[in-house]
PDB file of C-alpha atoms and ligand atoms in Angstrom:
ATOM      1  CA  UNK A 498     126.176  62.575 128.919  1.00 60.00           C
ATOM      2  CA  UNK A 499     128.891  64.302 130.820  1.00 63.00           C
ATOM      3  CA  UNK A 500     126.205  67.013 132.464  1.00 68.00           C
ATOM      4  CA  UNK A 501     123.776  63.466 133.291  1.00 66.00           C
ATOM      5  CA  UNK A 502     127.071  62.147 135.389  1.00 63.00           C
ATOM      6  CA  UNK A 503     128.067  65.005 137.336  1.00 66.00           C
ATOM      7  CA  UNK A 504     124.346  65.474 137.986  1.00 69.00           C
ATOM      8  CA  UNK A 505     124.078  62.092 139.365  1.00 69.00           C
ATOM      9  CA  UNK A 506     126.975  62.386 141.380  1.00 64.00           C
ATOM     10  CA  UNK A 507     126.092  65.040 142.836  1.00 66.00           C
ATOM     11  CA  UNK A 508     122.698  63.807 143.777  1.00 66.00           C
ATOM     12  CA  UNK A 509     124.364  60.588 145.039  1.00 63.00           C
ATOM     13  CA  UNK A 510     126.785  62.611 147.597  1.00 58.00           C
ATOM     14  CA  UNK A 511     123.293  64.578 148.688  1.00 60.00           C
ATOM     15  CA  UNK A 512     121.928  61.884 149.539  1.00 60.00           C
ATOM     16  CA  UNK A 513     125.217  59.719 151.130  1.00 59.00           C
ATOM     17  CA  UNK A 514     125.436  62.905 153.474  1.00 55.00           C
ATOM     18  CA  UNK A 515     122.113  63.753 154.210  1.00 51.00           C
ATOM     19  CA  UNK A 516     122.087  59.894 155.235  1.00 51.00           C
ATOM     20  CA  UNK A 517     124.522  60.351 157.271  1.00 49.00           C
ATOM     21  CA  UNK A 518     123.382  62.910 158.946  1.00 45.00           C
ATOM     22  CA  UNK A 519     119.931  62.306 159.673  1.00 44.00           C
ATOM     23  CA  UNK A 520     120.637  58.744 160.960  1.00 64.00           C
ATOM     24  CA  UNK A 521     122.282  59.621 164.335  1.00 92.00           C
ATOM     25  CA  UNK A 522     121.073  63.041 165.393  1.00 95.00           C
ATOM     26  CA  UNK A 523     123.439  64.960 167.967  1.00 96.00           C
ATOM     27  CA  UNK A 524     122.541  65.031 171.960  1.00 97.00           C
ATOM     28  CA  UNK A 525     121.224  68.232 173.062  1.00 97.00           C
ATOM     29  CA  UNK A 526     121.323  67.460 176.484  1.00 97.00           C
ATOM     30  CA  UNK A 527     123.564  65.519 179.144  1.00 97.00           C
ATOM     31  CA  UNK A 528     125.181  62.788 177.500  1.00 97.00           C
ATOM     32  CA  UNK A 529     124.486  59.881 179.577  1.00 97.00           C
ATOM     33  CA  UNK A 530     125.377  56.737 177.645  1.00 98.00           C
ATOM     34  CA  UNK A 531     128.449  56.570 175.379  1.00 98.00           C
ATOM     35  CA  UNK A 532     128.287  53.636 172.655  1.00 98.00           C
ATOM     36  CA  UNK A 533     131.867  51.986 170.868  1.00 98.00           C
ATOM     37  CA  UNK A 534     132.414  49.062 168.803  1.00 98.00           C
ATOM     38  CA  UNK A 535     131.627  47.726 165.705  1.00 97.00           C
ATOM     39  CA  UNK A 536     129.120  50.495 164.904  1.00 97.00           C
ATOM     40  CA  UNK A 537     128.803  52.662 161.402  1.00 96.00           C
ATOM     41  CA  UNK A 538     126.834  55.717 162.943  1.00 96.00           C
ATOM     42  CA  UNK A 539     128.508  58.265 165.332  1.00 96.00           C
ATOM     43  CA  UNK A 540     127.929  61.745 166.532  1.00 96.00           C
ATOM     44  CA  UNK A 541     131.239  61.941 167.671  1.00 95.00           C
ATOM     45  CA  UNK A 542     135.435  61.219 166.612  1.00 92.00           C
ATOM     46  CA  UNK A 543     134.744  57.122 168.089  1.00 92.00           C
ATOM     47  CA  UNK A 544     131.233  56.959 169.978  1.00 97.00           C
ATOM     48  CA  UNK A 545     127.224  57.475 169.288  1.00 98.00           C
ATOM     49  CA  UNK A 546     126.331  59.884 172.224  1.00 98.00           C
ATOM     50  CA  UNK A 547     122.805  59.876 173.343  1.00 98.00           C
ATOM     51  CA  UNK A 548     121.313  61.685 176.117  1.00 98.00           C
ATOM     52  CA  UNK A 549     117.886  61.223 177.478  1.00 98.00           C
ATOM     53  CA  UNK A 550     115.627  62.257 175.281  1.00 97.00           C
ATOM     54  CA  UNK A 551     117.455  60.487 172.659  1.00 98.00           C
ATOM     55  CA  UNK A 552     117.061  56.957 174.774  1.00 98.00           C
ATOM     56  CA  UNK A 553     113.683  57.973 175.209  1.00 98.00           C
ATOM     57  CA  UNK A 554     112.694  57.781 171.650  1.00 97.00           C
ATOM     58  CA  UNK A 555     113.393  53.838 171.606  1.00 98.00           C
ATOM     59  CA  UNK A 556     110.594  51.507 172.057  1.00 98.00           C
ATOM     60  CA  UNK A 557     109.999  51.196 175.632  1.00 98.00           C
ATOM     61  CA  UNK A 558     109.263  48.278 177.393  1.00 98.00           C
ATOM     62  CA  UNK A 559     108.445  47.298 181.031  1.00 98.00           C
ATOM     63  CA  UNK A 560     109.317  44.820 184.141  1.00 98.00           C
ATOM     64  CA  UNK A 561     107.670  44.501 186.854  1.00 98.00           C
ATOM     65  CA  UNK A 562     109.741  42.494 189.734  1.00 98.00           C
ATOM     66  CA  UNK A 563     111.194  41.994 192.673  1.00 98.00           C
ATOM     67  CA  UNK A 564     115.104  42.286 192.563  1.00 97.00           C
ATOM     68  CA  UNK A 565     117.826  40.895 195.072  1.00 95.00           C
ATOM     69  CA  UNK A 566     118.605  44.826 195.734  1.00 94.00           C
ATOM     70  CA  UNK A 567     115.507  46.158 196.345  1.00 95.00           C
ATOM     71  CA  UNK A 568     112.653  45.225 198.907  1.00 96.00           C
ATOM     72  CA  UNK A 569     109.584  44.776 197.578  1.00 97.00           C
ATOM     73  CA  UNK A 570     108.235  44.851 193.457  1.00 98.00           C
ATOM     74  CA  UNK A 571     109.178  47.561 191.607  1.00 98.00           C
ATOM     75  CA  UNK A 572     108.025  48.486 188.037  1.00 98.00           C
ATOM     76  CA  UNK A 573     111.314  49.701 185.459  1.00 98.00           C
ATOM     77  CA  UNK A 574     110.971  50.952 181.844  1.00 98.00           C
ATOM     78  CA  UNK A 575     113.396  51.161 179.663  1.00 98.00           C
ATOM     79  CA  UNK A 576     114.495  50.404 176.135  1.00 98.00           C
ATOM     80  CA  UNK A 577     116.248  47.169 174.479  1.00 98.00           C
ATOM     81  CA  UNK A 578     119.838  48.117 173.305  1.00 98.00           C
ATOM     82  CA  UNK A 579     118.901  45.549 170.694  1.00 98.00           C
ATOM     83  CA  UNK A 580     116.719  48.146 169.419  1.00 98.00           C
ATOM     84  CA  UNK A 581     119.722  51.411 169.899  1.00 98.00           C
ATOM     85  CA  UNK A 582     122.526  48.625 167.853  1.00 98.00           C
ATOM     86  CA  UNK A 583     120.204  48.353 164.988  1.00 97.00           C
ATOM     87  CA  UNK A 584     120.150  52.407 164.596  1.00 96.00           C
ATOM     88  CA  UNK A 585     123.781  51.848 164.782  1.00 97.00           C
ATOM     89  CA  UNK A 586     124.284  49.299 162.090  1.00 96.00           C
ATOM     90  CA  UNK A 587     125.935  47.727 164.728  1.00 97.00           C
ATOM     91  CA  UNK A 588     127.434  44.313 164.026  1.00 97.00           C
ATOM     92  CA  UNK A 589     128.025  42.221 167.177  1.00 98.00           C
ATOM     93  CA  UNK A 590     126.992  39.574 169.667  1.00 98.00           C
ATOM     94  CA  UNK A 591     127.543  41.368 173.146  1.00 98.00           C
ATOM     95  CA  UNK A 592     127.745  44.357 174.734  1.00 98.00           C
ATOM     96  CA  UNK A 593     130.283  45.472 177.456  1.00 98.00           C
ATOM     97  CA  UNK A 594     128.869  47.613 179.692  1.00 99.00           C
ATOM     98  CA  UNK A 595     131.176  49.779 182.155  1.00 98.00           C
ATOM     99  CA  UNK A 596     129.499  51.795 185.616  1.00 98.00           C
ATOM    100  CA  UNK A 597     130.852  54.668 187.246  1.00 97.00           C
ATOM    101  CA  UNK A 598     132.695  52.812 189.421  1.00 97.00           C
ATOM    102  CA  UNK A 599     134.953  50.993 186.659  1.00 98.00           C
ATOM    103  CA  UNK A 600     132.936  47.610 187.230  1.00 98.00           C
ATOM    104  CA  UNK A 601     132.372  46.176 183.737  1.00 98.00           C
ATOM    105  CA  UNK A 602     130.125  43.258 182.394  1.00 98.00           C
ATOM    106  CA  UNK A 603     129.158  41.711 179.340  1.00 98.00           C
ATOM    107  CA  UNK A 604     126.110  40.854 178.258  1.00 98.00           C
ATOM    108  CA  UNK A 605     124.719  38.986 175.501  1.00 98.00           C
ATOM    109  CA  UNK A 606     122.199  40.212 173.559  1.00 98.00           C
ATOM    110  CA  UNK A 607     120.282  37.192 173.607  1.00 98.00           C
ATOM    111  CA  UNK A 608     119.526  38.101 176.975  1.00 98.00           C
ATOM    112  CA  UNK A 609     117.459  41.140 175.519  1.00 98.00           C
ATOM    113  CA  UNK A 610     116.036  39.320 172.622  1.00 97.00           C
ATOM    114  CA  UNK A 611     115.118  36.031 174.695  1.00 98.00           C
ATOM    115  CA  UNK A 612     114.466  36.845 178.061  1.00 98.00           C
ATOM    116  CA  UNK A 613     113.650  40.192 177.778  1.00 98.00           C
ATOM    117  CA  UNK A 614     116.015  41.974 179.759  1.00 98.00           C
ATOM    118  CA  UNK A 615     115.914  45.573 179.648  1.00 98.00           C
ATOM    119  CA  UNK A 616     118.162  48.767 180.436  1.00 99.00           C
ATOM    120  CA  UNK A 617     116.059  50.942 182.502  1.00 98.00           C
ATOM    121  CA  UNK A 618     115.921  54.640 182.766  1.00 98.00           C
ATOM    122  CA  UNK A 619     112.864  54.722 185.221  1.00 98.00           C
ATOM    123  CA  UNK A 620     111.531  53.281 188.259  1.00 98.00           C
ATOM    124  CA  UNK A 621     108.137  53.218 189.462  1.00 98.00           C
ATOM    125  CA  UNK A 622     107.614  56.277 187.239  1.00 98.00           C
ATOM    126  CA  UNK A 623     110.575  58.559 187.669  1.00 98.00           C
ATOM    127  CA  UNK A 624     113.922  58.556 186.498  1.00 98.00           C
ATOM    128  CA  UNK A 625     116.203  56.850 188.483  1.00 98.00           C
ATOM    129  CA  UNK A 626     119.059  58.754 190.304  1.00 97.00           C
ATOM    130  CA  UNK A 627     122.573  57.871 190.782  1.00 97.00           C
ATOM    131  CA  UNK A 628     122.663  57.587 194.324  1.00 96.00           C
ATOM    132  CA  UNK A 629     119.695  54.515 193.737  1.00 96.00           C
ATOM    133  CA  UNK A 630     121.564  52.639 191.128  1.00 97.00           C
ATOM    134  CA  UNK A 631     120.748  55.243 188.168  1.00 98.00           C
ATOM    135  CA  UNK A 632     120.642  56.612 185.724  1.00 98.00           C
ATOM    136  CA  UNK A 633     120.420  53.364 183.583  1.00 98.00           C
ATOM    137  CA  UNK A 634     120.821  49.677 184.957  1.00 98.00           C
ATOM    138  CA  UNK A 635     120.549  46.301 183.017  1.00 98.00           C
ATOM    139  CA  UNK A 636     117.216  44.879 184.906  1.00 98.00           C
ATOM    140  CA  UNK A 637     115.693  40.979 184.285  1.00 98.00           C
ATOM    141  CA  UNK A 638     112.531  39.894 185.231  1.00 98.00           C
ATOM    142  CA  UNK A 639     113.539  37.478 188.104  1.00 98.00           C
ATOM    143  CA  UNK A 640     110.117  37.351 188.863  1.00 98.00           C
ATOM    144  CA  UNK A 641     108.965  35.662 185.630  1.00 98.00           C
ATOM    145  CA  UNK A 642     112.261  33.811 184.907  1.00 98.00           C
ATOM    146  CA  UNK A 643     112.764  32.387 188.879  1.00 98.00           C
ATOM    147  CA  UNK A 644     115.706  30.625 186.846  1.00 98.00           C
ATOM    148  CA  UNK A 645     117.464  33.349 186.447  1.00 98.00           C
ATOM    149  CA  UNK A 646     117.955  34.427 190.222  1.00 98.00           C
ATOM    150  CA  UNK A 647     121.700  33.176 190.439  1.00 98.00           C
ATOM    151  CA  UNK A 648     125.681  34.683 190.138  1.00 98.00           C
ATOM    152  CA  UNK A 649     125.436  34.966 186.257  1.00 98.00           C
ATOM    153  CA  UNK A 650     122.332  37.172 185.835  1.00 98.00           C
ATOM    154  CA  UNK A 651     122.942  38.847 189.232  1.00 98.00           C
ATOM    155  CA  UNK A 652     126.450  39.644 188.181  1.00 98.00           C
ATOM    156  CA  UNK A 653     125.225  41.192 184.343  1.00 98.00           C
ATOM    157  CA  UNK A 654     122.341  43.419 186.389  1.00 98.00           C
ATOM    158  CA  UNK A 655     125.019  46.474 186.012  1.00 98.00           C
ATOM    159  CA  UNK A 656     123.734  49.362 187.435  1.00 98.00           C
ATOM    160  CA  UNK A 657     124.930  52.965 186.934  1.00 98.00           C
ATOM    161  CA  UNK A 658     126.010  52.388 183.505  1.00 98.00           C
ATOM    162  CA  UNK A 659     128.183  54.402 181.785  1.00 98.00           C
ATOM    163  CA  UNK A 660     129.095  53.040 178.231  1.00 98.00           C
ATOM    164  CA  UNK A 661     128.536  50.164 176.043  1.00 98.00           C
ATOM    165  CA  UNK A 662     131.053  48.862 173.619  1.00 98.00           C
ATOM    166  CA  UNK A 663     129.570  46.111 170.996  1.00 98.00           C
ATOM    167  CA  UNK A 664     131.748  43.040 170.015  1.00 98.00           C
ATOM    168  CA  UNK A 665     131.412  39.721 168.520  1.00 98.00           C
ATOM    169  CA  UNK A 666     132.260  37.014 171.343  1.00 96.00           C
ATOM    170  CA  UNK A 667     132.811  32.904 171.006  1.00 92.00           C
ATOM    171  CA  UNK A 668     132.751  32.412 166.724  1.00 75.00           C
TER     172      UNK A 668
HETATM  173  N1  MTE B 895     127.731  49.327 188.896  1.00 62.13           N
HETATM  174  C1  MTE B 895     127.836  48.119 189.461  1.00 62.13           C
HETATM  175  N2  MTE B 895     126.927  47.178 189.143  1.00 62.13           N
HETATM  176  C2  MTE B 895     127.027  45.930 189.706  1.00 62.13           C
HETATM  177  C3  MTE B 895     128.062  45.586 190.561  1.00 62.13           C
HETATM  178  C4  MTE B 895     129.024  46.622 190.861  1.00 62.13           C
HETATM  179  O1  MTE B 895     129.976  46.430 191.641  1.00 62.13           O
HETATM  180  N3  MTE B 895     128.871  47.872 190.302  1.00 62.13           N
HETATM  181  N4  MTE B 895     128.154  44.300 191.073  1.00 62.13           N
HETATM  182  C5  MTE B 895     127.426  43.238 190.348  1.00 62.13           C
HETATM  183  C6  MTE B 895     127.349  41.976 191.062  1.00 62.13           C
HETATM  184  S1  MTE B 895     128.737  40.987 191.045  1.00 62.13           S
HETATM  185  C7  MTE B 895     126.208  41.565 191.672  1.00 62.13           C
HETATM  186  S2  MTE B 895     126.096  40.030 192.394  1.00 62.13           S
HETATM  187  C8  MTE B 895     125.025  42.439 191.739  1.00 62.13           C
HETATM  188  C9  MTE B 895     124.581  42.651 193.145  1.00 62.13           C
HETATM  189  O2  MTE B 895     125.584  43.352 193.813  1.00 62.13           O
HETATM  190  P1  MTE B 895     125.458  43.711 195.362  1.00 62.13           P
HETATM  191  O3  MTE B 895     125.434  42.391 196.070  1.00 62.13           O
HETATM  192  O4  MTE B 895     126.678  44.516 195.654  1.00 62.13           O
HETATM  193  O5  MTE B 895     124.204  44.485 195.557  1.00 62.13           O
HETATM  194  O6  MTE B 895     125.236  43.702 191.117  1.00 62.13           O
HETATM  195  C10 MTE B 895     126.030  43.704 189.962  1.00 62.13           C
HETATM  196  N5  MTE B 895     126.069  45.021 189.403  1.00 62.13           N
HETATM  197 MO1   MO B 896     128.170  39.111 192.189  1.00 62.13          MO
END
């Protein structure tokens, strides 16, 4: 009986670690978004770290669109951070995002889920660099939601983003 429990515990704390472990991997490369909150996985003392590769292993999805900072259509791809919470555990309603230069946003995730708003790591086929908005910006598709073209949307379409903190707004 007593050789069944420590067996069992021992099994158990195998299997708590090697869950732990396997569920956020560490970056091998530049870290280029840094994720806080109300998260249970991290690869570091208070943040999930992901660099590109790691991004890139999200489902991707595409716009196509004009934007008010671009001339002409341009097609993005990036992932939903709907998608990156839920490999998190994340528990929230909204994401904070803050860019280079210190400007911060937040964004509901309904805008993700609803409208399908992306964050984008590449345009027209090739990653996008910092000195055009890169590497990652919050795009809508203004072109399919003509709604969407005012202040608000305008104002969450953060570009150079840098981190993303996840909280529970308005309950
Ligand atoms: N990184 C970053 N993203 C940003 C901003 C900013 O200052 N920095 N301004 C926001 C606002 S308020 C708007 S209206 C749009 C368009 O900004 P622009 O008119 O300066 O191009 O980008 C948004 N994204
Ligand atoms: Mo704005």
């Amino acid at each position: 009986m007593k050789r069944l429990f420590w067996n069992t515990l021992t099994m158990l704390c195998a299997t708590l670690s090697m869950h732990a472990m396997a569920v956020l991997e560490e970056p091998s490369g530049n870290v280029i978004l840094a994720v806080s909150g109300n998260i249970e996985h991290f690869n570091s003392p208070q943040q999930a770290q992901f660099d590109f590769a790691m991004l890139k292993q999200l489902p991707a999805y595409e716009i196509t669109t004009q934007t008010p900072w671009e001339e002409g259509v341009h097609h993005y791809v990036g992932f939903d951070p709907s998608d990156l919470l839920e490999q998190l555990e994340a528990d929230g309603n909204v994401i904070r995002l803050t860019a280079f230069n210190q400007y911060i946003t937040e964004v509901p995730l309904t805008d993700f889920e609803e409208l399908g708003a992306i964050i984008a790591y590449q345009m027209d086929g090739a990653d996008i660099p910092v000195r055009n908005k890169g590497p990652l910006m919050v795009i809508y598709d203004f072109d399919q939601y003509p709604e969407l073209r005012n202040e608000t949307y305008y104002g969450r379409s953060i570009w150079q983003i840098q981190s993303m903190h996840v909280l529970t707004l308005g309950e």
